PDB file of C-alpha atoms and ligand atoms in Angstrom:
ATOM      1  CA  MET B   1     -50.393  29.811  10.542  1.00 56.00           C
ATOM      2  CA  THR B   2     -53.239  27.978  12.279  1.00 60.00           C
ATOM      3  CA  THR B   3     -52.673  24.613  13.900  1.00 59.00           C
ATOM      4  CA  PRO B   4     -54.658  21.875  12.117  1.00 64.00           C
ATOM      5  CA  THR B   5     -57.564  20.633  14.247  1.00 89.00           C
ATOM      6  CA  VAL B   6     -57.388  17.058  15.450  1.00 94.00           C
ATOM      7  CA  ARG B   7     -60.548  15.196  14.363  1.00 96.00           C
ATOM      8  CA  ARG B   8     -61.348  12.929  17.289  1.00 97.00           C
ATOM      9  CA  ALA B   9     -64.126  10.303  17.386  1.00 98.00           C
ATOM     10  CA  VAL B  10     -65.566   7.965  19.987  1.00 98.00           C
ATOM     11  CA  CYS B  11     -66.658   4.312  19.635  1.00 98.00           C
ATOM     12  CA  PRO B  12     -68.929   3.636  22.628  1.00 97.00           C
ATOM     13  CA  GLY B  13     -70.184   0.279  23.865  1.00 96.00           C
ATOM     14  CA  SER B  14     -70.220  -2.190  26.690  1.00 95.00           C
ATOM     15  CA  PHE B  15     -67.757  -4.606  25.052  1.00 97.00           C
ATOM     16  CA  ASP B  16     -68.687  -7.578  27.242  1.00 97.00           C
ATOM     17  CA  PRO B  17     -66.442  -8.923  25.753  1.00 97.00           C
ATOM     18  CA  VAL B  18     -64.867  -7.217  22.723  1.00 98.00           C
ATOM     19  CA  THR B  19     -65.598  -9.084  19.460  1.00 97.00           C
ATOM     20  CA  ASN B  20     -64.035  -9.023  15.989  1.00 97.00           C
ATOM     21  CA  GLY B  21     -67.096  -6.972  14.919  1.00 96.00           C
ATOM     22  CA  HIS B  22     -66.222  -4.231  17.420  1.00 97.00           C
ATOM     23  CA  LEU B  23     -62.579  -4.277  16.298  1.00 97.00           C
ATOM     24  CA  ASP B  24     -63.646  -3.969  12.661  1.00 97.00           C
ATOM     25  CA  ILE B  25     -65.571  -0.781  13.463  1.00 97.00           C
ATOM     26  CA  VAL B  26     -62.815   0.642  15.700  1.00 98.00           C
ATOM     27  CA  SER B  27     -60.092   0.044  13.099  1.00 97.00           C
ATOM     28  CA  ARG B  28     -62.202   1.566  10.333  1.00 97.00           C
ATOM     29  CA  ALA B  29     -62.957   4.595  12.538  1.00 98.00           C
ATOM     30  CA  ALA B  30     -59.216   4.889  13.150  1.00 98.00           C
ATOM     31  CA  ARG B  31     -58.683   5.273   9.400  1.00 97.00           C
ATOM     32  CA  LEU B  32     -61.405   7.922   9.102  1.00 97.00           C
ATOM     33  CA  PHE B  33     -60.408  10.081  12.089  1.00 98.00           C
ATOM     34  CA  ASP B  34     -57.102  11.371  13.484  1.00 98.00           C
ATOM     35  CA  GLU B  35     -57.791   9.879  16.910  1.00 98.00           C
ATOM     36  CA  VAL B  36     -60.337   7.409  18.269  1.00 98.00           C
ATOM     37  CA  VAL B  37     -61.360   6.938  21.891  1.00 98.00           C
ATOM     38  CA  VAL B  38     -63.028   3.613  22.641  1.00 98.00           C
ATOM     39  CA  ALA B  39     -65.436   4.389  25.502  1.00 98.00           C
ATOM     40  CA  VAL B  40     -66.320   1.400  27.643  1.00 97.00           C
ATOM     41  CA  GLY B  41     -69.565   1.820  29.577  1.00 94.00           C
ATOM     42  CA  VAL B  42     -68.718   0.996  33.173  1.00 90.00           C
ATOM     43  CA  ASN B  43     -72.139   1.394  34.801  1.00 82.00           C
ATOM     44  CA  VAL B  44     -72.167  -0.850  37.859  1.00 71.00           C
ATOM     45  CA  SER B  45     -75.890  -1.585  37.640  1.00 63.00           C
ATOM     46  CA  LYS B  46     -75.670  -3.743  34.520  1.00 64.00           C
ATOM     47  CA  ASN B  47     -75.340  -7.496  34.775  1.00 83.00           C
ATOM     48  CA  ARG B  48     -72.101  -8.232  32.936  1.00 93.00           C
ATOM     49  CA  LEU B  49     -69.944 -11.306  32.472  1.00 95.00           C
ATOM     50  CA  PHE B  50     -66.730  -9.268  32.792  1.00 96.00           C
ATOM     51  CA  THR B  51     -65.946  -6.446  35.225  1.00 94.00           C
ATOM     52  CA  PRO B  52     -65.239  -2.939  33.886  1.00 94.00           C
ATOM     53  CA  ASP B  53     -61.496  -3.412  34.488  1.00 96.00           C
ATOM     54  CA  GLU B  54     -61.496  -6.726  32.645  1.00 97.00           C
ATOM     55  CA  ARG B  55     -63.356  -5.227  29.672  1.00 97.00           C
ATOM     56  CA  LEU B  56     -60.988  -2.237  29.571  1.00 97.00           C
ATOM     57  CA  ASP B  57     -57.985  -4.519  29.815  1.00 98.00           C
ATOM     58  CA  MET B  58     -59.139  -6.782  26.973  1.00 98.00           C
ATOM     59  CA  LEU B  59     -59.853  -3.792  24.743  1.00 98.00           C
ATOM     60  CA  ARG B  60     -56.462  -2.243  25.456  1.00 98.00           C
ATOM     61  CA  THR B  61     -54.750  -5.485  24.465  1.00 98.00           C
ATOM     62  CA  ALA B  62     -56.943  -5.861  21.373  1.00 98.00           C
ATOM     63  CA  CYS B  63     -56.300  -2.259  20.243  1.00 98.00           C
ATOM     64  CA  ALA B  64     -52.585  -2.209  21.074  1.00 97.00           C
ATOM     65  CA  GLY B  65     -51.632  -2.260  17.387  1.00 95.00           C
ATOM     66  CA  LEU B  66     -53.742   0.793  16.557  1.00 97.00           C
ATOM     67  CA  ASP B  67     -51.531   3.812  17.272  1.00 97.00           C
ATOM     68  CA  ASN B  68     -54.262   6.460  17.185  1.00 98.00           C
ATOM     69  CA  VAL B  69     -56.730   4.537  19.392  1.00 98.00           C
ATOM     70  CA  ARG B  70     -57.019   4.799  23.166  1.00 98.00           C
ATOM     71  CA  VAL B  71     -59.418   3.108  25.559  1.00 98.00           C
ATOM     72  CA  GLU B  72     -61.249   4.766  28.449  1.00 98.00           C
ATOM     73  CA  GLY B  73     -64.124   3.933  30.778  1.00 97.00           C
ATOM     74  CA  PHE B  74     -67.195   6.158  30.836  1.00 95.00           C
ATOM     75  CA  THR B  75     -70.308   6.767  32.894  1.00 94.00           C
ATOM     76  CA  GLY B  76     -73.007   9.376  32.440  1.00 93.00           C
ATOM     77  CA  LEU B  77     -73.853  11.213  29.262  1.00 93.00           C
ATOM     78  CA  LEU B  78     -71.828  10.389  26.185  1.00 95.00           C
ATOM     79  CA  THR B  79     -72.164  14.000  24.972  1.00 95.00           C
ATOM     80  CA  ASP B  80     -70.483  15.230  28.190  1.00 95.00           C
ATOM     81  CA  PHE B  81     -67.679  12.702  27.640  1.00 96.00           C
ATOM     82  CA  CYS B  82     -67.309  14.088  24.092  1.00 96.00           C
ATOM     83  CA  ARG B  83     -67.245  17.726  25.207  1.00 96.00           C
ATOM     84  CA  ASP B  84     -64.535  17.054  27.803  1.00 96.00           C
ATOM     85  CA  ARG B  85     -62.291  15.460  25.149  1.00 96.00           C
ATOM     86  CA  ASP B  86     -63.064  17.611  22.084  1.00 96.00           C
ATOM     87  CA  ILE B  87     -64.677  14.634  20.359  1.00 97.00           C
ATOM     88  CA  VAL B  88     -66.601  15.643  17.232  1.00 95.00           C
ATOM     89  CA  ALA B  89     -68.249  12.347  16.235  1.00 97.00           C
ATOM     90  CA  ILE B  90     -69.768   9.180  17.638  1.00 97.00           C
ATOM     91  CA  VAL B  91     -69.034   6.202  15.386  1.00 98.00           C
ATOM     92  CA  LYS B  92     -71.516   3.316  15.490  1.00 97.00           C
ATOM     93  CA  GLY B  93     -71.635   0.123  13.465  1.00 95.00           C
ATOM     94  CA  LEU B  94     -74.963  -0.742  11.853  1.00 94.00           C
ATOM     95  CA  ARG B  95     -75.498  -4.467  11.555  1.00 90.00           C
ATOM     96  CA  ALA B  96     -79.047  -4.780  10.325  1.00 85.00           C
ATOM     97  CA  VAL B  97     -82.305  -2.892   9.978  1.00 84.00           C
ATOM     98  CA  SER B  98     -83.063  -3.989  13.533  1.00 82.00           C
ATOM     99  CA  ASP B  99     -80.212  -1.773  14.806  1.00 86.00           C
ATOM    100  CA  PHE B 100     -81.491   1.200  12.867  1.00 91.00           C
ATOM    101  CA  ASP B 101     -84.554   2.388  14.836  1.00 92.00           C
ATOM    102  CA  TYR B 102     -82.757   2.572  18.149  1.00 93.00           C
ATOM    103  CA  GLU B 103     -79.521   3.956  16.716  1.00 94.00           C
ATOM    104  CA  LEU B 104     -81.372   6.669  14.789  1.00 95.00           C
ATOM    105  CA  GLN B 105     -83.219   7.678  17.949  1.00 95.00           C
ATOM    106  CA  MET B 106     -79.952   7.789  19.927  1.00 94.00           C
ATOM    107  CA  ALA B 107     -78.190   9.760  17.192  1.00 96.00           C
ATOM    108  CA  GLN B 108     -80.990  12.322  17.031  1.00 95.00           C
ATOM    109  CA  MET B 109     -81.030  12.635  20.818  1.00 94.00           C
ATOM    110  CA  ASN B 110     -77.266  13.153  20.956  1.00 93.00           C
ATOM    111  CA  ALA B 111     -77.526  15.746  18.200  1.00 94.00           C
ATOM    112  CA  SER B 112     -80.201  17.619  20.166  1.00 94.00           C
ATOM    113  CA  LEU B 113     -78.288  17.806  23.454  1.00 93.00           C
ATOM    114  CA  GLU B 114     -75.789  20.491  24.400  1.00 90.00           C
ATOM    115  CA  PRO B 115     -73.115  20.075  23.132  1.00 87.00           C
ATOM    116  CA  ALA B 116     -74.535  18.458  19.984  1.00 89.00           C
ATOM    117  CA  VAL B 117     -72.424  15.560  18.737  1.00 93.00           C
ATOM    118  CA  GLU B 118     -72.818  14.058  15.266  1.00 95.00           C
ATOM    119  CA  THR B 119     -73.135  10.305  14.791  1.00 97.00           C
ATOM    120  CA  VAL B 120     -71.420   8.540  11.904  1.00 97.00           C
ATOM    121  CA  PHE B 121     -72.830   5.130  10.957  1.00 96.00           C
ATOM    122  CA  VAL B 122     -70.464   2.589   9.486  1.00 95.00           C
ATOM    123  CA  PRO B 123     -72.065  -0.433   7.803  1.00 93.00           C
ATOM    124  CA  THR B 124     -70.884  -3.669   9.334  1.00 91.00           C
ATOM    125  CA  SER B 125     -68.651  -5.913   7.248  1.00 92.00           C
ATOM    126  CA  PRO B 126     -70.791  -8.831   5.979  1.00 91.00           C
ATOM    127  CA  ALA B 127     -68.577 -11.285   7.876  1.00 92.00           C
ATOM    128  CA  TYR B 128     -69.666  -9.703  11.179  1.00 93.00           C
ATOM    129  CA  SER B 129     -73.267  -8.759  10.493  1.00 91.00           C
ATOM    130  CA  PHE B 130     -74.645 -11.420  12.851  1.00 92.00           C
ATOM    131  CA  LEU B 131     -72.103 -10.781  15.583  1.00 95.00           C
ATOM    132  CA  ALA B 132     -73.033  -9.382  19.009  1.00 95.00           C
ATOM    133  CA  SER B 133     -71.368  -9.907  22.390  1.00 95.00           C
ATOM    134  CA  SER B 134     -74.634 -11.211  23.826  1.00 94.00           C
ATOM    135  CA  LEU B 135     -74.921 -13.896  21.151  1.00 95.00           C
ATOM    136  CA  VAL B 136     -71.265 -14.892  21.471  1.00 97.00           C
ATOM    137  CA  LYS B 137     -71.761 -15.433  25.230  1.00 96.00           C
ATOM    138  CA  GLU B 138     -74.962 -17.383  24.707  1.00 96.00           C
ATOM    139  CA  VAL B 139     -73.492 -19.700  22.064  1.00 97.00           C
ATOM    140  CA  ALA B 140     -70.258 -20.201  24.037  1.00 96.00           C
ATOM    141  CA  ALA B 141     -72.234 -21.015  27.200  1.00 94.00           C
ATOM    142  CA  PHE B 142     -73.855 -23.906  25.333  1.00 94.00           C
ATOM    143  CA  GLY B 143     -70.479 -25.142  24.109  1.00 93.00           C
ATOM    144  CA  GLY B 144     -70.577 -23.626  20.605  1.00 96.00           C
ATOM    145  CA  ASP B 145     -67.286 -22.743  18.951  1.00 97.00           C
ATOM    146  CA  VAL B 146     -66.929 -18.943  18.896  1.00 97.00           C
ATOM    147  CA  SER B 147     -63.135 -18.938  18.533  1.00 96.00           C
ATOM    148  CA  GLY B 148     -63.323 -17.243  15.119  1.00 96.00           C
ATOM    149  CA  LEU B 149     -65.504 -14.398  16.389  1.00 97.00           C
ATOM    150  CA  VAL B 150     -63.321 -12.881  19.122  1.00 98.00           C
ATOM    151  CA  PRO B 151     -59.536 -12.436  19.509  1.00 98.00           C
ATOM    152  CA  GLY B 152     -57.765 -15.596  20.748  1.00 98.00           C
ATOM    153  CA  PHE B 153     -56.910 -14.236  24.200  1.00 98.00           C
ATOM    154  CA  VAL B 154     -60.536 -13.090  24.656  1.00 98.00           C
ATOM    155  CA  HIS B 155     -61.756 -16.555  23.712  1.00 98.00           C
ATOM    156  CA  GLU B 156     -59.574 -18.100  26.428  1.00 97.00           C
ATOM    157  CA  ARG B 157     -60.904 -15.704  29.060  1.00 98.00           C
ATOM    158  CA  LEU B 158     -64.475 -16.238  27.899  1.00 98.00           C
ATOM    159  CA  VAL B 159     -64.270 -20.021  28.124  1.00 96.00           C
ATOM    160  CA  GLN B 160     -62.643 -19.744  31.557  1.00 97.00           C
ATOM    161  CA  ARG B 161     -65.238 -17.292  32.908  1.00 96.00           C
ATOM    162  CA  LEU B 162     -68.158 -19.349  31.623  1.00 96.00           C
ATOM    163  CA  ALA B 163     -66.693 -22.454  33.279  1.00 95.00           C
ATOM    164  CA  GLU B 164     -66.394 -20.512  36.572  1.00 94.00           C
ATOM    165  CA  ARG B 165     -70.001 -19.354  36.281  1.00 91.00           C
ATOM    166  CA  ALA B 166     -71.214 -22.884  35.502  1.00 90.00           C
ATOM    167  CA  ALA B 167     -69.300 -24.229  38.525  1.00 91.00           C
ATOM    168  CA  GLU B 168     -70.811 -21.507  40.766  1.00 88.00           C
ATOM    169  CA  ALA B 169     -74.285 -22.401  39.531  1.00 85.00           C
ATOM    170  CA  GLY B 170     -73.589 -26.026  40.466  1.00 78.00           C
TER     171      GLY B 170
HETATM  172  P1  ADP W 201     -73.142  -5.675  21.358  1.00 52.23           P
HETATM  173  O1  ADP W 201     -71.854  -6.088  20.761  1.00 52.23           O
HETATM  174  O2  ADP W 201     -73.717  -6.697  22.280  1.00 52.23           O
HETATM  175  O3  ADP W 201     -74.151  -5.192  20.354  1.00 52.23           O
HETATM  176  P2  ADP W 201     -71.998  -3.239  22.468  1.00 52.23           P
HETATM  177  O4  ADP W 201     -72.736  -2.218  23.249  1.00 52.23           O
HETATM  178  O5  ADP W 201     -70.722  -3.702  23.067  1.00 52.23           O
HETATM  179  O6  ADP W 201     -72.960  -4.433  22.311  1.00 52.23           O
HETATM  180  O7  ADP W 201     -71.706  -2.680  21.008  1.00 52.23           O
HETATM  181  C1  ADP W 201     -71.181  -1.415  20.879  1.00 52.23           C
HETATM  182  C2  ADP W 201     -71.304  -0.923  19.473  1.00 52.23           C
HETATM  183  O8  ADP W 201     -70.412  -1.654  18.650  1.00 52.23           O
HETATM  184  C3  ADP W 201     -72.675  -1.136  18.847  1.00 52.23           C
HETATM  185  O9  ADP W 201     -73.546  -0.092  19.126  1.00 52.23           O
HETATM  186  C4  ADP W 201     -72.329  -1.169  17.390  1.00 52.23           C
HETATM  187  O10 ADP W 201     -72.207   0.154  16.925  1.00 52.23           O
HETATM  188  C5  ADP W 201     -70.958  -1.781  17.352  1.00 52.23           C
HETATM  189  N1  ADP W 201     -70.959  -3.189  16.994  1.00 52.23           N
HETATM  190  C6  ADP W 201     -71.081  -4.255  17.816  1.00 52.23           C
HETATM  191  N2  ADP W 201     -70.995  -5.409  17.118  1.00 52.23           N
HETATM  192  C7  ADP W 201     -70.827  -5.055  15.823  1.00 52.23           C
HETATM  193  C8  ADP W 201     -70.689  -5.774  14.614  1.00 52.23           C
HETATM  194  N3  ADP W 201     -70.719  -7.095  14.597  1.00 52.23           N
HETATM  195  N4  ADP W 201     -70.527  -5.076  13.470  1.00 52.23           N
HETATM  196  C9  ADP W 201     -70.531  -3.738  13.508  1.00 52.23           C
HETATM  197  N5  ADP W 201     -70.660  -3.000  14.610  1.00 52.23           N
HETATM  198  C10 ADP W 201     -70.805  -3.642  15.757  1.00 52.23           C
END
């Protein structure tokens, strides 16, 4: 008898910070695949509000209820990350037509590299179609209420970090 193959997928992103839109895609991927690895881009060069460890920590807390989901940091090529972990698919959420051009290009590139990895697009839930980490940070920085768009504990850390940044800026 052959052992059934584990179908493992990756949800990559920068998650600065994790939003309810990310969690929607991760939880739906977790229902489609046996295992899901959330891969947090930890490139030091990018200007982020939260450090890699903070982003990993928030995602681990947010995904704690999803038994078949684990969270890891990644640098370098996503296809190499996939090969090292026997990951067969990259799951991306598509919010709007504006996401499509870039995501299609990325998907075709990742399918052309060695090893080739397929991309699965999941349409965003209408409730989250406008939601991006960058917009959440921008609105929160101007005092807008984003408490319904991110988990409660993330909201607290976001408000705190933005206050620290504002104090630093004088
Ligand atoms: P951002 O949230 O700023 O777009 P990320 O790089 O953290 O940036 O996003 C990672 C991936 O998560 C995106 O490529 C997309 O596939 C998915 N995603 C992010 N926000 C949403 C959303 N609101 N609905 C569906 N998918 C999303």
